[in-house]
CSV table of C-alpha atoms in Angstrom, one decimal:
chain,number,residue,atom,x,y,z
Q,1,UNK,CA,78.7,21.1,7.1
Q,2,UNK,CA,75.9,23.3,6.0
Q,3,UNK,CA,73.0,25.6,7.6
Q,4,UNK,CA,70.0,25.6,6.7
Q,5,UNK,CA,68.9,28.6,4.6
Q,6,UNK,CA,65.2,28.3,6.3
Q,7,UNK,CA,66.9,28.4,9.9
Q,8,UNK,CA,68.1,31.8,9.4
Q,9,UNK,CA,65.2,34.0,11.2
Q,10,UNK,CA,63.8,37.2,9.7
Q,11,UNK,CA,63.6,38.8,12.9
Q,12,UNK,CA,66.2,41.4,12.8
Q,13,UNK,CA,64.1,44.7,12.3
Q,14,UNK,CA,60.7,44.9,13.3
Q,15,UNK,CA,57.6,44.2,11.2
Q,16,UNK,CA,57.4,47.7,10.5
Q,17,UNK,CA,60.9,48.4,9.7
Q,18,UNK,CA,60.9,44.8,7.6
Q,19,UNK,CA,58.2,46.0,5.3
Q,20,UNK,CA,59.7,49.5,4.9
Q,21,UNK,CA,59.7,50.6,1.1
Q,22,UNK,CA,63.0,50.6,0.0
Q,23,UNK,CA,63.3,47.2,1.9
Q,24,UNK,CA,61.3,45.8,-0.7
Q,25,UNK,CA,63.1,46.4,-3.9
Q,26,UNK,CA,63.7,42.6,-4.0
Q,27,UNK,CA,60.3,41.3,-2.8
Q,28,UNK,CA,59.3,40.4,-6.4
Q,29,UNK,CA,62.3,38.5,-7.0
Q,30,UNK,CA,61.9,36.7,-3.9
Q,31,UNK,CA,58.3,35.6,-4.7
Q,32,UNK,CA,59.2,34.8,-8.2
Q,33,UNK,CA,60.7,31.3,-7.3
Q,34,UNK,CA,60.7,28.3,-5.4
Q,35,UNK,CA,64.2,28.6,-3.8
Q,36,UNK,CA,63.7,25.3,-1.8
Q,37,UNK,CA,63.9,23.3,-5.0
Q,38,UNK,CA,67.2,25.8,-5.8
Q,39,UNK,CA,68.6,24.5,-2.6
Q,40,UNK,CA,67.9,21.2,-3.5
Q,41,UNK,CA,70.3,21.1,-6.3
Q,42,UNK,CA,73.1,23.0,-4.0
Q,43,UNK,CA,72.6,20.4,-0.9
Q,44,UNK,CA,75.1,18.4,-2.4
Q,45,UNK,CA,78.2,21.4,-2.2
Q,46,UNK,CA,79.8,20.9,1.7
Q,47,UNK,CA,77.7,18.1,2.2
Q,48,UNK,CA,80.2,17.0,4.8
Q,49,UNK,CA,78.6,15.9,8.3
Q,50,UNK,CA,81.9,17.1,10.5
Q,51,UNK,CA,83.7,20.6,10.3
Q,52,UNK,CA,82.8,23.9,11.0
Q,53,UNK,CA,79.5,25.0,9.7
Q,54,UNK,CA,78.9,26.6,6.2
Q,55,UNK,CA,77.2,29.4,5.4
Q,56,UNK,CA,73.5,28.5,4.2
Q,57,UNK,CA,74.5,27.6,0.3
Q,58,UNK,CA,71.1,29.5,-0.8
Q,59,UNK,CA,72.6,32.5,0.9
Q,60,UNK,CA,75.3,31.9,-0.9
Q,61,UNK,CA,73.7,31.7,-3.9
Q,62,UNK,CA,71.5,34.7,-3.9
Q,63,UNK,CA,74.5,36.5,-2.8
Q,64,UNK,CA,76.3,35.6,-6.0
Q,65,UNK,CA,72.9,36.7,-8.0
Q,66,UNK,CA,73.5,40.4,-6.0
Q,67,UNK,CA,76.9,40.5,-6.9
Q,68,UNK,CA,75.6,40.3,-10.5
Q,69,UNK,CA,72.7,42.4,-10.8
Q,70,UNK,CA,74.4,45.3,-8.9
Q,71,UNK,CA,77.6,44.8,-10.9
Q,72,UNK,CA,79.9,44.2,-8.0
Q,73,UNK,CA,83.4,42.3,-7.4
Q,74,UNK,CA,84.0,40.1,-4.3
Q,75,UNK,CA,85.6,42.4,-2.3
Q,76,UNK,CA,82.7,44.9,-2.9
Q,77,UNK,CA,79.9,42.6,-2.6
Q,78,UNK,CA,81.2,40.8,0.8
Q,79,UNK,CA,81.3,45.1,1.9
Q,80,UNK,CA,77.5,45.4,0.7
Q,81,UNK,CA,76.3,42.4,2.7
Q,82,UNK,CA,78.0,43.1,6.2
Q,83,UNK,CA,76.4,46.8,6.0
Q,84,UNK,CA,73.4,47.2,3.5
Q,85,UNK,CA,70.1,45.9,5.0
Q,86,UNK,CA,68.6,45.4,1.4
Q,87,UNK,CA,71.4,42.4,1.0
Q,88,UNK,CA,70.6,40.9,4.3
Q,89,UNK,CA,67.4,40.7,4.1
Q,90,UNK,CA,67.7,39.2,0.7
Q,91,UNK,CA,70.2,36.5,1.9
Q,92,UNK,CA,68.6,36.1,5.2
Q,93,UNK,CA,71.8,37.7,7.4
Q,94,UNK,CA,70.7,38.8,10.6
Q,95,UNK,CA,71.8,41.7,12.2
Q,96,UNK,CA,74.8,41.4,14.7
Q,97,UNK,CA,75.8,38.5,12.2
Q,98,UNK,CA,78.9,37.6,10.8
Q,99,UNK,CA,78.3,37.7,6.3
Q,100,UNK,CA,80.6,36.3,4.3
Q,101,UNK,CA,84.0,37.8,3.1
Q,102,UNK,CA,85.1,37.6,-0.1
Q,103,UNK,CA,87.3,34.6,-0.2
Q,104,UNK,CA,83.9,32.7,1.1
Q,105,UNK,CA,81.9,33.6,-1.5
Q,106,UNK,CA,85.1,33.2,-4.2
Q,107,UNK,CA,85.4,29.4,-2.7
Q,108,UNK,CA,81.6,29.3,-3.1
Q,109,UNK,CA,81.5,30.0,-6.6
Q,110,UNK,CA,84.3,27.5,-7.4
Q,111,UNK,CA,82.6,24.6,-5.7
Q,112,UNK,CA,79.8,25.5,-8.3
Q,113,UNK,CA,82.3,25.5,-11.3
Q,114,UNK,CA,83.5,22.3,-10.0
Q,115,UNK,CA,79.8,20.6,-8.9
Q,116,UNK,CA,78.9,21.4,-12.7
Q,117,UNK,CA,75.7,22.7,-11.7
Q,118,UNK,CA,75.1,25.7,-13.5
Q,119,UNK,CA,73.1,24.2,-15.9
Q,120,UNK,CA,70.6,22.1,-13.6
Q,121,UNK,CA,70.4,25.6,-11.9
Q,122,UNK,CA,69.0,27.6,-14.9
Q,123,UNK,CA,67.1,24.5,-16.1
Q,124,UNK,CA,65.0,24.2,-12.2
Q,125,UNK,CA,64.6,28.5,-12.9
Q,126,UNK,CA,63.3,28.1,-16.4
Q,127,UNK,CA,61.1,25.2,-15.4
Q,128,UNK,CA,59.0,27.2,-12.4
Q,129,UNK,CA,58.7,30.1,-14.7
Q,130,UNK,CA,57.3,27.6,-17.2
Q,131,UNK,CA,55.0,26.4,-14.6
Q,132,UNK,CA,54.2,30.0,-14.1
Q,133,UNK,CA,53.8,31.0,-17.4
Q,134,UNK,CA,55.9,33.6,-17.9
Q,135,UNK,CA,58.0,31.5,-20.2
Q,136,UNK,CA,55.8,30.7,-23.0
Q,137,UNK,CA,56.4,26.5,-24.4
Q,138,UNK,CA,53.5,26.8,-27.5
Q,139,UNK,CA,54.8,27.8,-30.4
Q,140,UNK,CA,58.0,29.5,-29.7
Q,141,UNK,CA,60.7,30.3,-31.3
Q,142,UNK,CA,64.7,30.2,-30.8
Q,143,UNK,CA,67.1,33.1,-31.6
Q,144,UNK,CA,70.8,32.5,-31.6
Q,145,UNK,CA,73.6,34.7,-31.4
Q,146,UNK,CA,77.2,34.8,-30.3
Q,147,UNK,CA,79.3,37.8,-28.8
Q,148,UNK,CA,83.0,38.2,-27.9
Q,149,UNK,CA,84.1,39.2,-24.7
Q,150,UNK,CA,88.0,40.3,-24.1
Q,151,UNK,CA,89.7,37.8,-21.8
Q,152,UNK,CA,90.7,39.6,-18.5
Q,153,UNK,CA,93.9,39.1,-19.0
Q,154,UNK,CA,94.6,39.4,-23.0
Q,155,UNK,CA,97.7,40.6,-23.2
Q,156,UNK,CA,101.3,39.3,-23.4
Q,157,UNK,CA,104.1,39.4,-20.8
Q,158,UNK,CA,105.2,36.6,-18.0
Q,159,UNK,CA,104.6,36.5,-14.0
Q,160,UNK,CA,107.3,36.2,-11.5
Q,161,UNK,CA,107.5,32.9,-11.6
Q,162,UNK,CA,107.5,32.4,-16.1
Q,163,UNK,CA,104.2,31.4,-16.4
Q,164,UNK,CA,102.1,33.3,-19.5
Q,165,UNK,CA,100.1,36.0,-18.1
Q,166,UNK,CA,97.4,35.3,-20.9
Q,167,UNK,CA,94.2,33.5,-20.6
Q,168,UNK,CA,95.5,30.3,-22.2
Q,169,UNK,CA,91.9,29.0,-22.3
Q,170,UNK,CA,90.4,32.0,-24.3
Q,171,UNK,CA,91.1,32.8,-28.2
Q,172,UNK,CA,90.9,35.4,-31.1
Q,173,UNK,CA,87.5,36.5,-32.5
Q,174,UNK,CA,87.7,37.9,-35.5
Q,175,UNK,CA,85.0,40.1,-36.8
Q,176,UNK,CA,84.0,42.3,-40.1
Q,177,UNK,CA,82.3,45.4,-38.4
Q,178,UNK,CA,79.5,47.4,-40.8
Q,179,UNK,CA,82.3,49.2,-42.7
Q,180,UNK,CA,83.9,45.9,-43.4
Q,181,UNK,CA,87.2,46.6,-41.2
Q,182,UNK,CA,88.0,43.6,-38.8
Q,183,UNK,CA,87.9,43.8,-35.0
Q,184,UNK,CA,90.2,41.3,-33.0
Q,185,UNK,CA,89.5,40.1,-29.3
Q,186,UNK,CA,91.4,37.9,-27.6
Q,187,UNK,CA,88.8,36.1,-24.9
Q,188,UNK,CA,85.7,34.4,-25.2
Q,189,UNK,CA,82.6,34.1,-27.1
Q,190,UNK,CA,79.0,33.9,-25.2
Q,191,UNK,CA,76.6,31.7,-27.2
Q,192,UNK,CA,72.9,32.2,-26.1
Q,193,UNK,CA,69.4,30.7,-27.5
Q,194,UNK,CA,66.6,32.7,-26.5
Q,195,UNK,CA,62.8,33.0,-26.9
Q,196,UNK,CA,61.2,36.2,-28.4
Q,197,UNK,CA,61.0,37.8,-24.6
Q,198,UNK,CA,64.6,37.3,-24.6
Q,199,UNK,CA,64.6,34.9,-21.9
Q,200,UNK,CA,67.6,32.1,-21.7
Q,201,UNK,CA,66.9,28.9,-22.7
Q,202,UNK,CA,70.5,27.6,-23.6
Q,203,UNK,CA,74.1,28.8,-23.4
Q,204,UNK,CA,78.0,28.2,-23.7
Q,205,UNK,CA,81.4,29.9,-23.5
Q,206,UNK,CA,84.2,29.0,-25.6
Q,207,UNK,CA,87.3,30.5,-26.9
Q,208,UNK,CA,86.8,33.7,-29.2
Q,209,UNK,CA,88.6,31.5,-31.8
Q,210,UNK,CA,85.3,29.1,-32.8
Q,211,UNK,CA,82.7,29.9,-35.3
Q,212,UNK,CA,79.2,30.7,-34.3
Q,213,UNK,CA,78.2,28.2,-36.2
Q,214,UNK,CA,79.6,25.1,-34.5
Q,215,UNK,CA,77.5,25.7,-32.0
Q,216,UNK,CA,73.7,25.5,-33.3
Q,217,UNK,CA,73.3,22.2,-32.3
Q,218,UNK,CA,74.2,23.2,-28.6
Q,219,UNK,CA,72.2,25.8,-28.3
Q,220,UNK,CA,68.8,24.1,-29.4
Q,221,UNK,CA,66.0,22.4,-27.5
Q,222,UNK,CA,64.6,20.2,-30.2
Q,223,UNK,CA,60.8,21.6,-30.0
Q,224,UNK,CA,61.0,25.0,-31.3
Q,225,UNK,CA,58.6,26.1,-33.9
Q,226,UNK,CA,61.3,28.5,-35.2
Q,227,UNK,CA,64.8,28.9,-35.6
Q,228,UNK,CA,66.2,32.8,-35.8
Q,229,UNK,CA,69.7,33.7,-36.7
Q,230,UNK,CA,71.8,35.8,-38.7
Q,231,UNK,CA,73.7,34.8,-41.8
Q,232,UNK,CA,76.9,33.2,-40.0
Q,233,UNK,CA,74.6,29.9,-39.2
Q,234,UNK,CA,73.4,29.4,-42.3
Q,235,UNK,CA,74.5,26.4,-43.8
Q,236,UNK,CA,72.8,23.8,-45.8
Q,237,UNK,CA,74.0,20.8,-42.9
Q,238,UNK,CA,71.7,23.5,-40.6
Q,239,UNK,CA,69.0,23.4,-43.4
Q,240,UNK,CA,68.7,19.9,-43.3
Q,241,UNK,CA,68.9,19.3,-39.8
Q,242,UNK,CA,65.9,22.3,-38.9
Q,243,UNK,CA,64.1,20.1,-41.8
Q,244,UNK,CA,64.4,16.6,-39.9
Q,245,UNK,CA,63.1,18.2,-36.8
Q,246,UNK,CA,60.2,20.0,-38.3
Q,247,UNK,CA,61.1,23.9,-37.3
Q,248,UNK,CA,60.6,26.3,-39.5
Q,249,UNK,CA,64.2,27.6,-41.0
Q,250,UNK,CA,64.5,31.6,-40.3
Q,251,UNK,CA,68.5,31.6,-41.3
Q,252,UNK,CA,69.6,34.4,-42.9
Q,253,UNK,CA,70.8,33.7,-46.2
Q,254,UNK,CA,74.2,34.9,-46.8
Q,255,UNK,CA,76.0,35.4,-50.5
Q,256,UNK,CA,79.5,34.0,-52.0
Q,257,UNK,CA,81.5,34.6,-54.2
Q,258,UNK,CA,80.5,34.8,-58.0
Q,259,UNK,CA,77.0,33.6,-56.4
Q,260,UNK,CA,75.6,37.2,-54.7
Q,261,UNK,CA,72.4,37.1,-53.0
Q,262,UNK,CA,69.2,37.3,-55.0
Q,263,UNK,CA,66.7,40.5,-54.1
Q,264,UNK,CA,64.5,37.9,-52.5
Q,265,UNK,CA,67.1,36.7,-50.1
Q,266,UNK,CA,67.5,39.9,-49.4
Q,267,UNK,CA,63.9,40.7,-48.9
Q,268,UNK,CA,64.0,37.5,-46.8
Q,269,UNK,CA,66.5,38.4,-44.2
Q,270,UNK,CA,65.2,42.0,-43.4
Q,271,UNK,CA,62.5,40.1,-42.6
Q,272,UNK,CA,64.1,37.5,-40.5
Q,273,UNK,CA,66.4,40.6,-38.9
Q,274,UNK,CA,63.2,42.3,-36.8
Q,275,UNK,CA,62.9,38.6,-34.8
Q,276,UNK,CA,66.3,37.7,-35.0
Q,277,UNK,CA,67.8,41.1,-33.2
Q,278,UNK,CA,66.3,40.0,-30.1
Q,279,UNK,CA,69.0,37.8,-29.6
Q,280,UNK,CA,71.5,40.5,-28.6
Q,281,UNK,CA,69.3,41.5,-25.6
Q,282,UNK,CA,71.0,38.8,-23.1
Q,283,UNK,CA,74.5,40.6,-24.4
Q,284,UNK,CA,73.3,44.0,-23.9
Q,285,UNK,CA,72.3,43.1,-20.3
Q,286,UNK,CA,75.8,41.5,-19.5
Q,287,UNK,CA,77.6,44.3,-21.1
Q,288,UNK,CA,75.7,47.3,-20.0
Q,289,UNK,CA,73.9,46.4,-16.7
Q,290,UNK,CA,76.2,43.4,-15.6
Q,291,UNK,CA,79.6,45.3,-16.7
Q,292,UNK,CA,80.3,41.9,-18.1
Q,293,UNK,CA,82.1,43.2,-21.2
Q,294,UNK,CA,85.6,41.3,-20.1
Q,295,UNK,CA,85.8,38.5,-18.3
Q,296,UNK,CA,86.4,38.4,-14.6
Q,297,UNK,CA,88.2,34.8,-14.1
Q,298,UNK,CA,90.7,32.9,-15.6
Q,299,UNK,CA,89.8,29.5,-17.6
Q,300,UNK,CA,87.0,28.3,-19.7
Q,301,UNK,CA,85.2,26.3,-17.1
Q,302,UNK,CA,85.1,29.4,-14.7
Q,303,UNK,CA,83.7,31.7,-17.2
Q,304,UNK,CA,81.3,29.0,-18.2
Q,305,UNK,CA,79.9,28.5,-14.6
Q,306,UNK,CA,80.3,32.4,-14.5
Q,307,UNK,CA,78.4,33.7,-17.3
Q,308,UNK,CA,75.8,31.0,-16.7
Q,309,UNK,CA,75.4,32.8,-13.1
Q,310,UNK,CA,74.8,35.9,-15.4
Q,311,UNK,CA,71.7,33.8,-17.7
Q,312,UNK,CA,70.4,32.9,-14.4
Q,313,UNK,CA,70.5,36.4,-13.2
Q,314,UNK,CA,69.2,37.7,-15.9
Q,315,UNK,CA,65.9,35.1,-16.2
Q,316,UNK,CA,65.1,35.7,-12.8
Q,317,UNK,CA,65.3,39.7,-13.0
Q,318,UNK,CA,63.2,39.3,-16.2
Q,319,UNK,CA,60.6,37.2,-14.5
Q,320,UNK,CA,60.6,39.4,-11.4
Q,321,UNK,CA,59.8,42.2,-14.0
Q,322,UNK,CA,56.4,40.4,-15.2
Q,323,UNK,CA,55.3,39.9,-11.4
Q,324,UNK,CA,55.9,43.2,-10.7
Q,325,UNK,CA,53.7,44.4,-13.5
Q,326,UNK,CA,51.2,41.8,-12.9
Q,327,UNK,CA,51.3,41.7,-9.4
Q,328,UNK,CA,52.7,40.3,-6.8
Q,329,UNK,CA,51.7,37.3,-4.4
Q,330,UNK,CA,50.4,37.9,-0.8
Q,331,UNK,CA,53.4,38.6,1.1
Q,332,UNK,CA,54.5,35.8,3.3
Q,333,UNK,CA,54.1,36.4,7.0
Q,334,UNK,CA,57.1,37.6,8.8
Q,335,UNK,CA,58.3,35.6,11.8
């Protein structure tokens, strides 16, 4: 069974206290969507009619989003939401209220991986801040990237009871840094598409081990004017394909052997490189702010549902950003 997430009261501080300053850190984020058509797409996790009460999944869910915008593990983040009135008001946890402990919001998050609804989650985001306007539709443009990510458990070595230790799911990346000495990590790669605000229109995980390239044709909508990457994309199957669909090729070109790249190729991809860096700004966030360097679960579908929690997270905090600076909606009335 489920609660409802709009039958959890407000009421546990007084007006006063409720609208206190550094109450409101969140009050943009919680204006910025929705969340009844988020709930929508959860209703169908413990949808059970008998057993003992759930937790209201949107909650849930925004507890998840704290958990990765203030960089925190399970353990820490079930801490944060019994004692830090920030979190429950965010989550709608009243005082003198139980909040859920880790292995709650641990079985939470798998009934996402296995619901598959990670997707349908940052599709519904990306839609309202369509509708809003803070994601631009006319004339934009797509920037891909890739970036490794060391599998939380990389190395070698056996448990107790034989199995390998290692991330069977995740693979070696191998990649020339600017001094032309190659890096190995054994883990993942993030694939993202992005616009040129660097919000998150499309993005998979697979193993470290496959190519950036193989997956262009995952990471585009179909009805961008543009197409920004760097030189590992650029292919003439990618060429022809951008050309079918009308967008504008901005592939770097890259040189081969006995065939070295002319000076206007060169010229060409300086060019390309101003637009095309924005693609690393979704990695930067994971790594820096979201401490997402390594991976934090076991298996490919985990991370997937995982780092798609991350896109999410970072879409949202991104369109939060715009209301703040633009100016927030009237508050809604308290009790």
């Amino acid at each position: 069974m489920q609660k409802s997430f709009n039958s959890q009261t407000e009421l546990f501080l007084t007006a006063e206290d409720f609208n206190h300053k550094k109450l409101c850190t969140l009050d943009e984020t919680e204006s910025l969507l929705d969340w009844q058509e988020i709930e929508k797409i959860l209703s169908g996790i413990y949808a059970s009619k008998t057993g003992r009460p759930s937790y209201p999944l949107l909650s849930l869910f925004r507890s998840l989003l704290l958990g990765v915008w203030y960089k925190m593990s399970d353990v820490q983040l079930s801490q944060s939401l019994y004692r830090d009135l920030l979190f429950r008001k965010f989550c709608r946890f009243e005082l003198g209220c139980g909040t859920p402990d880790d292995t709650t919001l641990g079985r939470f998050r798998s009934q996402l991986v296995k619901h598959d609804l990670w997707e349908l989650l940052l599709g519904e985001i990306n839609r309202q801040l369509e509708a809003q306007n803070i994601i631009m539709t006319e004339g934009r443009v797509k920037i891909i990237d890739a970036t490794p990510v060391e599998a939380v458990q990389s190395g070698s070595g056996k448990t107790k009871d034989g199995q390998d230790k290692q991330d069977k799911d995740a693979g070696w990346h191998v990649k020339n840094d600017s001094k032309g000495r190659q890096k190995h990590t054994y883990g993942y790669s993030i694939h993202t598409g992005v616009d040129e605000d660097g919000f998150i229109h499309r993005q998979t995980v697979t193993a470290g081990s496959v190519h950036d390239s193989k997956m262009t044709d995952e990471l585009l909508l179909g009805d961008e004017a543009a197409l920004y990457a760097d030189a590992a994309y650029s292919s003439q199957k990618t060429r022809d394909k951008l050309k079918r669909f009308g967008i504008k090729d901005q592939v770097q070109r890259k040189g081969y052997r006995n065939n070295p790249l002319s000076e206007q190729d060169k010229q060409r991809n300086k060019i390309i490189a101003v637009t095309r860096s924005g693609g690393e700004r979704p990695f930067a966030t994971y790594k820096r702010h979201y401490g997402l360097a390594k991976t934090r679960f076991m298996g490919l579908a985990k991370n997937i549902t995982f780092y798609g929690l991350a896109a999410m997270a970072a879409n949202i905090r991104k369109g939060a950003k715009f209301l703040e600076e633009m100016g927030l909606p009237e508050p809604k009335t308290i009790g």
